[in-house]
Coordinates of C-alpha atoms and ligand atoms in Angstrom, one line a residue:
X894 CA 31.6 -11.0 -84.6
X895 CA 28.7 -8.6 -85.2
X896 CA 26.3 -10.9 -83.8
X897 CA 28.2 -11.4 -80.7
X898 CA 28.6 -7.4 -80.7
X899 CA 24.8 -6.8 -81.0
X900 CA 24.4 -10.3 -78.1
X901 CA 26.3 -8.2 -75.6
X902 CA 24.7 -4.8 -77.0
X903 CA 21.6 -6.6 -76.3
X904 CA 22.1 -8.0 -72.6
X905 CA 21.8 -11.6 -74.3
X906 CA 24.3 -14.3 -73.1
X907 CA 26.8 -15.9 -75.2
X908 CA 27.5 -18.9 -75.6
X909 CA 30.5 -21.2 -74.7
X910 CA 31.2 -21.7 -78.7
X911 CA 30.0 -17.9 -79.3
X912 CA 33.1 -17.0 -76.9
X913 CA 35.5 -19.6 -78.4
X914 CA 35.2 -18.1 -81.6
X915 CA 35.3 -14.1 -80.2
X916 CA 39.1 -15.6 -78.2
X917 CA 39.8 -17.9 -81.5
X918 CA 39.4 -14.4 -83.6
X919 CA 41.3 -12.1 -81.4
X920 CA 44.1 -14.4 -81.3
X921 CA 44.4 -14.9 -84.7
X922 CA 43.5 -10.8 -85.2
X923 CA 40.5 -11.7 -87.8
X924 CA 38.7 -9.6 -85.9
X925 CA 39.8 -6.1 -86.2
X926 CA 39.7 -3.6 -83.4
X927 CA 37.0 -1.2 -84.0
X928 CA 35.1 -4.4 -83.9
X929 CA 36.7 -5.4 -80.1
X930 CA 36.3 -2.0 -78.9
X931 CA 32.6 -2.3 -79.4
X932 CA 32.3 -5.5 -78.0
X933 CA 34.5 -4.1 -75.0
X934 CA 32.3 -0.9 -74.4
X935 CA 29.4 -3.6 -74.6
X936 CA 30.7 -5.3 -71.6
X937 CA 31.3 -2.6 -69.7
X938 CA 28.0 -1.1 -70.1
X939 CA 25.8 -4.4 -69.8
X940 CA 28.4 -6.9 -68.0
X941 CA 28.8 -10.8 -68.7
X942 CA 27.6 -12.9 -66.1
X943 CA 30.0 -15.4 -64.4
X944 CA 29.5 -17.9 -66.6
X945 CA 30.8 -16.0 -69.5
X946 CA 33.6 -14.5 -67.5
X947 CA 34.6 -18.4 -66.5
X948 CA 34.5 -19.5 -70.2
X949 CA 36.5 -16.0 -71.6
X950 CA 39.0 -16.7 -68.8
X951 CA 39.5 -20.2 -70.0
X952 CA 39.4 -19.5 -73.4
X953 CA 42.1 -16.8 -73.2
X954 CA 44.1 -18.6 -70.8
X955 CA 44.0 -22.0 -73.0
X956 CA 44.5 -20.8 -76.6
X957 CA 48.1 -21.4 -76.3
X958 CA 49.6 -25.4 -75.2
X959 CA 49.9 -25.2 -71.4
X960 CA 53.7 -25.2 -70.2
X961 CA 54.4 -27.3 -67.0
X962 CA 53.8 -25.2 -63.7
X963 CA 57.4 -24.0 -62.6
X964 CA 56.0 -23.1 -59.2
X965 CA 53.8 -24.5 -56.5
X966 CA 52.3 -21.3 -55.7
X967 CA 51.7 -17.8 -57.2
X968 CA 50.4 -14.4 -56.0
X969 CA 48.9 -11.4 -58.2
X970 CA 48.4 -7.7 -56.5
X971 CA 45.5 -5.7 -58.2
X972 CA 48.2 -3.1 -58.2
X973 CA 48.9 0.0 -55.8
X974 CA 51.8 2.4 -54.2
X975 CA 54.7 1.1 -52.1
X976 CA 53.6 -2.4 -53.1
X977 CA 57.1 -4.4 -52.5
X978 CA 55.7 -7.6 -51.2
X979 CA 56.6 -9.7 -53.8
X980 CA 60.3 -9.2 -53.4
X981 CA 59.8 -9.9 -50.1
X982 CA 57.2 -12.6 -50.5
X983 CA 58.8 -15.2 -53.4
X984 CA 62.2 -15.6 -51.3
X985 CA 60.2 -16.3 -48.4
X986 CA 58.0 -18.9 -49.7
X987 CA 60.9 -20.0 -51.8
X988 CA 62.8 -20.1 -48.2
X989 CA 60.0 -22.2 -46.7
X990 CA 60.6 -24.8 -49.5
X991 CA 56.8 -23.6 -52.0
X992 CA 58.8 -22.9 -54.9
X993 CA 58.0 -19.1 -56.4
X994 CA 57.7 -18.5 -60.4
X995 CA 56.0 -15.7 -60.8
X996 CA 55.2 -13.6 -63.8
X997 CA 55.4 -9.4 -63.2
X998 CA 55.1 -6.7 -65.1
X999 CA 55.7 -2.9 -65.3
X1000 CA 54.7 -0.1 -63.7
X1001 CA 52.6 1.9 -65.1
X1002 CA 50.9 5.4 -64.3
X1003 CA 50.6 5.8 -61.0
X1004 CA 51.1 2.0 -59.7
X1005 CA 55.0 0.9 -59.9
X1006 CA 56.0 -2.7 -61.2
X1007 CA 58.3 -5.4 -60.0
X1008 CA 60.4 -6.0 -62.6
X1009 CA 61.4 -2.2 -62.8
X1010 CA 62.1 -2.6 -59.1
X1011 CA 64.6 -5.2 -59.5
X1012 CA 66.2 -3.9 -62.2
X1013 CA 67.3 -1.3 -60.2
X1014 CA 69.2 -3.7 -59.1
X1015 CA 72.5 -3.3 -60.8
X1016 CA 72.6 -6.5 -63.3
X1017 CA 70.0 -8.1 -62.2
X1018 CA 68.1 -9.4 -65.7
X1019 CA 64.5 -10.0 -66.0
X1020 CA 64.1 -11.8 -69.2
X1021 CA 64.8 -15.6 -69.1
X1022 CA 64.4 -18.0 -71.4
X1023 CA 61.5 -20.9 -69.9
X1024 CA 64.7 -23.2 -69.5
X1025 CA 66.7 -21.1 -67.4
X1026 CA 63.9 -20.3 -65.2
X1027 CA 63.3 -24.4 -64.8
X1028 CA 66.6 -24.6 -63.7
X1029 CA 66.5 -21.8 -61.2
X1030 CA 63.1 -23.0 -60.0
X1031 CA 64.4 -25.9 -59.1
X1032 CA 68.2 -24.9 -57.8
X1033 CA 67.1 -22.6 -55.7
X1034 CA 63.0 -22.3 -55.9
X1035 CA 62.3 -18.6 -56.9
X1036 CA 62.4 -16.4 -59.8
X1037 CA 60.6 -13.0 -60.4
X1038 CA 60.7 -12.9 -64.4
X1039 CA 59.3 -10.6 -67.1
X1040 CA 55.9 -12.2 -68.5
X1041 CA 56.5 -14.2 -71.9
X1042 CA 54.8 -13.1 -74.7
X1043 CA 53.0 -16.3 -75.3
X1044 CA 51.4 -16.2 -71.9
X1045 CA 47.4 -15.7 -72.7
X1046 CA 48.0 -13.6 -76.4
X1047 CA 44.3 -13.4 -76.3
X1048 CA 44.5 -10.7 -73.0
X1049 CA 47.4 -9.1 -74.2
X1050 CA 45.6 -7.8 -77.4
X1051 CA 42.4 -7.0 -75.1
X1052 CA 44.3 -4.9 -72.3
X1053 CA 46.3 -2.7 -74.8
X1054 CA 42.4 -1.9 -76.4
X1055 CA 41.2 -1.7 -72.6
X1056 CA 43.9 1.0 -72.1
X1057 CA 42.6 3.1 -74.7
X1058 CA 39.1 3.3 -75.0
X1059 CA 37.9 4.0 -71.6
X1060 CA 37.0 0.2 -70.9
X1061 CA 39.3 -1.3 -68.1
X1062 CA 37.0 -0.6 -65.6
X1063 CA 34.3 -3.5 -65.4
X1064 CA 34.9 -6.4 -63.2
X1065 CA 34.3 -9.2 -65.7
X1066 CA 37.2 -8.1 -68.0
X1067 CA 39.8 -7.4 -65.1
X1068 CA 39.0 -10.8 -63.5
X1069 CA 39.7 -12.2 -66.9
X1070 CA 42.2 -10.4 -67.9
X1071 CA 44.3 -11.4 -63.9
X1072 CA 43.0 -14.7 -64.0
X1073 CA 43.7 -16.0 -67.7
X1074 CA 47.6 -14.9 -67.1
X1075 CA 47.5 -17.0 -63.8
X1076 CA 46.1 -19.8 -64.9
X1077 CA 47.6 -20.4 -68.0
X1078 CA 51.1 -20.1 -65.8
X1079 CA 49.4 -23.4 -64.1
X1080 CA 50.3 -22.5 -60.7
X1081 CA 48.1 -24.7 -58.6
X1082 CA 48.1 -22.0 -55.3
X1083 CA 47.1 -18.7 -55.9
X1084 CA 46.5 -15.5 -53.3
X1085 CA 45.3 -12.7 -55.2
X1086 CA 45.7 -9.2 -53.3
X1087 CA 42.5 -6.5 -53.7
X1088 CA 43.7 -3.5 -53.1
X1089 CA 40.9 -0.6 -52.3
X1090 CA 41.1 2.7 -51.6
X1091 CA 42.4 6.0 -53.3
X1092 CA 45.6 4.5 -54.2
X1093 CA 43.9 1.2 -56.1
X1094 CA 41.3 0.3 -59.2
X1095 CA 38.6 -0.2 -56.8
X1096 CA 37.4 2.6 -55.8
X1097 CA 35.2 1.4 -52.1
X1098 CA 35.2 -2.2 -50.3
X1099 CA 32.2 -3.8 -52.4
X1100 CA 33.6 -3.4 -55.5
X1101 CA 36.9 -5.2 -54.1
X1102 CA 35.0 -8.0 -52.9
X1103 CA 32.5 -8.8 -56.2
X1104 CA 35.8 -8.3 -57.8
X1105 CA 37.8 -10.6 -55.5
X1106 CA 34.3 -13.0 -55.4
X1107 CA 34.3 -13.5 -58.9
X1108 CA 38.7 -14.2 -59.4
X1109 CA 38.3 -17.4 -56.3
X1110 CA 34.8 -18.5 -58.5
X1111 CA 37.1 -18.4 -61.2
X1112 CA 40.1 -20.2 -59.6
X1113 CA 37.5 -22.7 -58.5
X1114 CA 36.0 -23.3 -61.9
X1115 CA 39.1 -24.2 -63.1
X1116 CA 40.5 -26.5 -60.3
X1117 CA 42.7 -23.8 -58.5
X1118 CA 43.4 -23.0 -55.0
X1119 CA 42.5 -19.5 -54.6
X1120 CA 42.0 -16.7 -51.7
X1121 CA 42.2 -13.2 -52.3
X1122 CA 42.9 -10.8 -49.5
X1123 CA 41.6 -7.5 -49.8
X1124 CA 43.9 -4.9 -48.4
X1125 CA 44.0 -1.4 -48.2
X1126 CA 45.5 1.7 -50.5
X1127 CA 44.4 4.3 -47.7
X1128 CA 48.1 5.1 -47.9
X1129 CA 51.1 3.7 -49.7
X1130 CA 52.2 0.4 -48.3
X1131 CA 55.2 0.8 -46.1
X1132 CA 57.0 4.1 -46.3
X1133 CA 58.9 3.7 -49.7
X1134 CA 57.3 4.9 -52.9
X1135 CA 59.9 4.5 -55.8
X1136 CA 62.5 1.7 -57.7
X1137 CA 65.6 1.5 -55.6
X1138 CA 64.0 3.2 -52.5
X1139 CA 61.4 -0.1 -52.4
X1140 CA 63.9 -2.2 -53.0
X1141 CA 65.8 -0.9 -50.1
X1142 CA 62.6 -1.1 -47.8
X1143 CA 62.0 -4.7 -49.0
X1144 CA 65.7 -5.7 -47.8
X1145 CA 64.9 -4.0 -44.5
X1146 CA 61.6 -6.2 -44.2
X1147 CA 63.6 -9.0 -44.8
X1148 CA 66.4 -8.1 -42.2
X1149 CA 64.2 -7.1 -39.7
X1150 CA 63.4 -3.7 -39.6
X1151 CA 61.3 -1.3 -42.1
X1152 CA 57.6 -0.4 -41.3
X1153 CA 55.1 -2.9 -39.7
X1154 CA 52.6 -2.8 -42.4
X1155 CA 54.7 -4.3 -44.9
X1156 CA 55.5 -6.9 -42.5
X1157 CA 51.9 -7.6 -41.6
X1158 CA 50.6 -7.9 -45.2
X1159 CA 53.9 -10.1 -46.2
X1160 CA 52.6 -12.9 -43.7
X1161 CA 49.3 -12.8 -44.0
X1162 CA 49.9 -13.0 -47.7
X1163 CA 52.5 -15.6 -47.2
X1164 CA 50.2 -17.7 -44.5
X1165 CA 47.3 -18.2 -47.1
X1166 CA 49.8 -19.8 -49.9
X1167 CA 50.9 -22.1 -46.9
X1168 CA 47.5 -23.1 -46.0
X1169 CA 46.4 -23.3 -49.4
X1170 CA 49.5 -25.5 -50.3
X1171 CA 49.7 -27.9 -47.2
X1172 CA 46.1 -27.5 -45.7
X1173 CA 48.6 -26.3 -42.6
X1174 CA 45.8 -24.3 -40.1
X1175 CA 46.4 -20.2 -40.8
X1176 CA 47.9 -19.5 -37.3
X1177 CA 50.2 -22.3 -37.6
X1178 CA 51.0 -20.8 -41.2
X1179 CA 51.2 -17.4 -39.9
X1180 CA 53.8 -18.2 -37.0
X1181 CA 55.5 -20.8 -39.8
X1182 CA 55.8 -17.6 -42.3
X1183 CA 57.1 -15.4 -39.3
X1184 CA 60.0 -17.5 -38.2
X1185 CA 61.4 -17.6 -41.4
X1186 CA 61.3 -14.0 -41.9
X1187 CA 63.1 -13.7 -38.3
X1188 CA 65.6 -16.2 -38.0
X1189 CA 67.2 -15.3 -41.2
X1190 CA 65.8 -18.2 -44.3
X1191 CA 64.3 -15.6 -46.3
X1192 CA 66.9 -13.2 -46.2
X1193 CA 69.6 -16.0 -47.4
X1194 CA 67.0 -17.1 -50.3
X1195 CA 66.9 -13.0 -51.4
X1196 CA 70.7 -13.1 -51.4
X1197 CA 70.4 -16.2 -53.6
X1198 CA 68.0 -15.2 -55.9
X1199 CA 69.7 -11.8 -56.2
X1200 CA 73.3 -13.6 -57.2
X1201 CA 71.1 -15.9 -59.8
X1202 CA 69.5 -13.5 -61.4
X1203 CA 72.6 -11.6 -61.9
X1204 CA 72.7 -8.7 -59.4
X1205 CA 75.5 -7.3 -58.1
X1206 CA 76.4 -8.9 -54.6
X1207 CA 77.7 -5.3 -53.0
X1208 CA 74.0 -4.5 -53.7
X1209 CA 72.9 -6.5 -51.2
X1210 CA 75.4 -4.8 -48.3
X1211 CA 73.8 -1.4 -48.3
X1212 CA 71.3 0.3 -49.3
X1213 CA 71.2 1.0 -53.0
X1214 CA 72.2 4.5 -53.7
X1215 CA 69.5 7.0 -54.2
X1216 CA 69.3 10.5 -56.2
X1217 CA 71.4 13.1 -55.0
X1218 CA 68.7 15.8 -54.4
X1219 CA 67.6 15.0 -50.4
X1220 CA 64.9 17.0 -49.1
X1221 CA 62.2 16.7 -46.2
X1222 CA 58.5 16.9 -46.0
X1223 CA 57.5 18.7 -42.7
X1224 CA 54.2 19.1 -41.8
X1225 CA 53.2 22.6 -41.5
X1226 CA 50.0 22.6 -39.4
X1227 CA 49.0 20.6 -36.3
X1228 CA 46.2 17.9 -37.2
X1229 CA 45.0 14.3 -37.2
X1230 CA 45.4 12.8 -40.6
X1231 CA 41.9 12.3 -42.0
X1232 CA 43.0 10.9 -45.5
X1233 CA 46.0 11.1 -48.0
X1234 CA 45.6 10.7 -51.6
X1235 CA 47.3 7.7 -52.2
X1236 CA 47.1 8.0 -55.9
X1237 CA 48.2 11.7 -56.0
X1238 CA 51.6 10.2 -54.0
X1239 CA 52.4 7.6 -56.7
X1240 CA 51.5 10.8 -59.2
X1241 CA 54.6 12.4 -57.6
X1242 CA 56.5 9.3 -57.5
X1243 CA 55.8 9.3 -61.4
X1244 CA 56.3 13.2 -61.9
X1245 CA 60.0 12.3 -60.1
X1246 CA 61.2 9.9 -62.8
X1247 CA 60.2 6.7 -61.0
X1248 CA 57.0 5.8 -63.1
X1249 CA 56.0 5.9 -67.0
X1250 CA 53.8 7.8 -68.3
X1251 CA 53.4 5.2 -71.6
X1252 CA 54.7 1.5 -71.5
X1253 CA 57.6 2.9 -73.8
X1254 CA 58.7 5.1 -71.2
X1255 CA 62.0 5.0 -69.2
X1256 CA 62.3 4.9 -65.5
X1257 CA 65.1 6.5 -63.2
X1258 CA 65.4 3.5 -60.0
X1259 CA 67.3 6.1 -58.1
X1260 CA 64.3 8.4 -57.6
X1261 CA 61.3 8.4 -55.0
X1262 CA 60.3 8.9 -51.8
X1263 CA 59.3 8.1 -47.8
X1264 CA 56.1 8.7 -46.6
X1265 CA 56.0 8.5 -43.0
X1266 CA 52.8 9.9 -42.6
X1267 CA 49.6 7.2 -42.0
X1268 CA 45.6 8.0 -42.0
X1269 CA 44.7 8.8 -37.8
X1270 CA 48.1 9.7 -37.0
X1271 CA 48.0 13.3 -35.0
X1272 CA 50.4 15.4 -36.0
X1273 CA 52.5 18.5 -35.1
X1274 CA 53.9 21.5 -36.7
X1275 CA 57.8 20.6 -37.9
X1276 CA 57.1 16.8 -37.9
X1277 CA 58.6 14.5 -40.3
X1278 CA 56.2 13.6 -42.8
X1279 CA 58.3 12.3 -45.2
X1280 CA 61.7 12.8 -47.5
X1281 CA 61.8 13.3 -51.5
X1282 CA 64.9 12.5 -53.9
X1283 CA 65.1 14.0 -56.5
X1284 CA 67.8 14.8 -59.5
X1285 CA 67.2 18.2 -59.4
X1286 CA 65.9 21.3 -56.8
X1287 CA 63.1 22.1 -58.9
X1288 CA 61.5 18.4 -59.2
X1289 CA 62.3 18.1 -55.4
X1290 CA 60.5 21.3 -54.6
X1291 CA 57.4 20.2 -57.0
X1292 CA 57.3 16.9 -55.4
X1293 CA 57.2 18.4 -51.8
X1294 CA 54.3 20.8 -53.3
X1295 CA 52.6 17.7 -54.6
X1296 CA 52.8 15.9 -51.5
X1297 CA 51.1 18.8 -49.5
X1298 CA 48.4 18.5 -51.6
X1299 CA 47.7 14.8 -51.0
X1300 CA 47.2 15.3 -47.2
X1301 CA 43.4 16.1 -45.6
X1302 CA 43.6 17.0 -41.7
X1303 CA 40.2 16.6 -39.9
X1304 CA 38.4 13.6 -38.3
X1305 CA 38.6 10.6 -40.5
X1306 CA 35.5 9.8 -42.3
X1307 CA 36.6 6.2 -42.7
X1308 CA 33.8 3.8 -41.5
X1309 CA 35.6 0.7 -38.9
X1310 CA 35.1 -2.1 -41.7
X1311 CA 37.1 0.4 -43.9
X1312 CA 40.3 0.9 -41.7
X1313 CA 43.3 -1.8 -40.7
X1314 CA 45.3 -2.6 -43.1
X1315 CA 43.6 -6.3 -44.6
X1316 CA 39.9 -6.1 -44.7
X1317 CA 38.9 -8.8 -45.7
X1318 CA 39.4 -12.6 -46.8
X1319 CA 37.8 -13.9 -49.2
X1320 CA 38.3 -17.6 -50.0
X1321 CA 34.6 -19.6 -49.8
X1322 CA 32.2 -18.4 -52.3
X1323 CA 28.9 -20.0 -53.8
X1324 CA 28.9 -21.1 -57.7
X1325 CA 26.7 -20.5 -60.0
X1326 CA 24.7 -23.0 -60.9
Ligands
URA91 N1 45.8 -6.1 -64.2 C1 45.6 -7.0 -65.3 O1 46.4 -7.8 -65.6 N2 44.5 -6.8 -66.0 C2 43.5 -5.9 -65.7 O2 42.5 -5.9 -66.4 C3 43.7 -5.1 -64.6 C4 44.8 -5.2 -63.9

């Protein structure tokens, strides 16, 4: 281990058996920690080049026997605010007969997670055993499950060491880290959503795409079908920032209403796995994706999975009930919208009770909020910016204070290839040699 330390330390490459034996050791926790945390820092400060960041993503990923894919096609978000596709997304692939297994996690800091989403859900259980989801898979061809323990052991040691000495942030190690979970899940078609943008882990568009670049090089290394779509965290996506509340706006994407951006990014998501899957041409998968959200398929296969999973079927005739404390957000000024602080809106979210500060942490689903408010939009004084509930007067009247501080009025300093709401596609990319 030291010598692979003082490699990395060094800007010297390892080798396929030097990473074997670094995975091989982490699994099997010979080496200790302060030994992986100065690897880590290591990486972060010199990088591995792709070659390295194929074989750790292999090695991690294939440490444990590979179960059967349950699904014919995946999709992994980089994580942000609002982000709700996936409850919006699996029933409508699922609908379109690409069967949905996916893996989520939970939310933490700032970004929320699906599987506290849907437990807000009342009954709905997120922890099945590999049988159970089989069967579902193939009764009804989606299920949105808690990630097994035995899924890539090798990242989960890594991340919880990432999280605490300063070292998520390199490329290499979050590429890894996504794409050793996916492909040890064996799902053979995989859209991976980038988000950038002050909401996101990327901070600007060219760290989004060498990021993105290097998860299809990856995908491609190992025989996947990859694109990643790199979408933007100017603002929360959608309006709905919360448990229940997203829930509720995913249910309104899936009936027809709700805002248009989650709509957008649910079919252009849900157009690549078609393509990728059938080879069908991207329009045709577009307009494919859309009719099933309109004429009604996807909603039937949410109503399904819902009752499978064990929801409660008078969830799905209303809105799920939110916290008692209602208050708007009015704007107080007259302005165009130059930017929001998307991260500071999930803070607030978080501050509510929606969020965790550590993994260990509960989370109220009945809490959140509605951010009506986009980047460009002109605005007057007394408009509707947005609405906060809250349990109490004091957290709703922090969370209103929090929100005025995530608005900047001016011209927008956003360059053209920065706005819209996808920005780029990235699905072609050159090996190394
Ligand atoms: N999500 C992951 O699973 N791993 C990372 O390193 C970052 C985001």
């Amino acid at each position: 281990m030291i010598d692979i330390i003082e490699k990395t330390r060094d800007g010297i490459a390892l080798s396929y058996d030097d990473i074997e034996h670094l995975v091989a050791g982490i699994v099997d926790n010979t080496w200790p920690d302060y030994q992986l945390s100065a690897w880590l820092m290591a990486v972060v400060l010199n990088g591995l080049t792709d070659v390295e960041s194929f074989w750790l993503t292999g090695a991690m990923a294939f440490s444990h026997p590979q179960p059967d894919p349950l699904g014919l096609v995946d999709k992994h978000s980089t994580g942000g605010v609002g982000d709700k596709t996936t409850l919006v997304l699996a029933p409508l692939m699922a609908s379109l007969g690409l069967p949905m297994a996916k893996m989520s996690g939970r939310g933490l800091g700032h970004t929320g997670g699906t599987l506290d989403k849907l437990e807000s859900i009342p009954g709905f259980k997120t922890t099945l055993d590999v049988e159970d989801i089989k069967r579902q898979v193939e009764e009804i061809g989606v299920a949105v499950v808690a990630q097994s323990g035995e899924l890539a052991p090798a990242d989960r040691r890594l991340y919880a060491l990432r999280d605490v000495t300063g070292t998520v942030n390199n490329i290499s190690l979050i590429a890894s880290s996504i794409m050793s979970k996916k492909l040890a899940a064996g799902t053979p078609n995989l859209v991976l959503d980038v988000k950038v943008g002050s909401g996101a882990f990327m901070a600007n568009l060219e760290q989004a795409r060498a990021l993105a670049q290097l998860m299809v090089r990856i995908g491609r290394y190992y025989n996947r079908n990859v694109t990643a779509l790199i979408t933007s965290m100017q603002q929360p996506l959608g309006w709905a920032v919360g448990n229940a509340i997203e829930v509720n706006e995913a249910m309104d994407c899936l009936q027809q209403r709700g805002p248009a951006d989650l709509r957008e990014e649910v079919l252009a998501l849900a157009a690549e796995l078609i393509h990728l899957a059938h080879g069908t041409d991207l329009n045709k998968a577009h307009a494919e994706a859309r009719a099933a959200l309109e004429d009604g398929r996807a909603w039937t296969k949410f109503t399904q999975w819902v009752a499978r999973q064990g929801g409660s079927p008078q969830a799905l005739d209303g809105p799920l009930p939110l916290a008692p404390v209602r208050r708007e957000w009015h704007a107080s000024t007259a302005g165009r919208i130059a930017s929001l602080n998307t991260r500071g809106i999930g803070q607030v979210a978080l501050n509510l009770g929606a969020g965790r500060h550590r993994l260990e942490d509960a989370v109220d689903p009945a809490v959140g909020l509605l951010c009506y408010v986009k980047v460009g939009q002109v605005i007057q004084p007394g408009d509707l910016l947005g609405v906060v509930y809250a349990r109490t007067n004091d957290d709703a009247q922090k969370a209103l204070d929090g929100l005025a501080q995530t608005v900047r009025y001016g011209e927008t300093t956003q360059r053209d290839n920065d706005s819209g709401l996808i920005l780029d596609r990235v699905t072609t990319v050159d090996m190394p040699t």
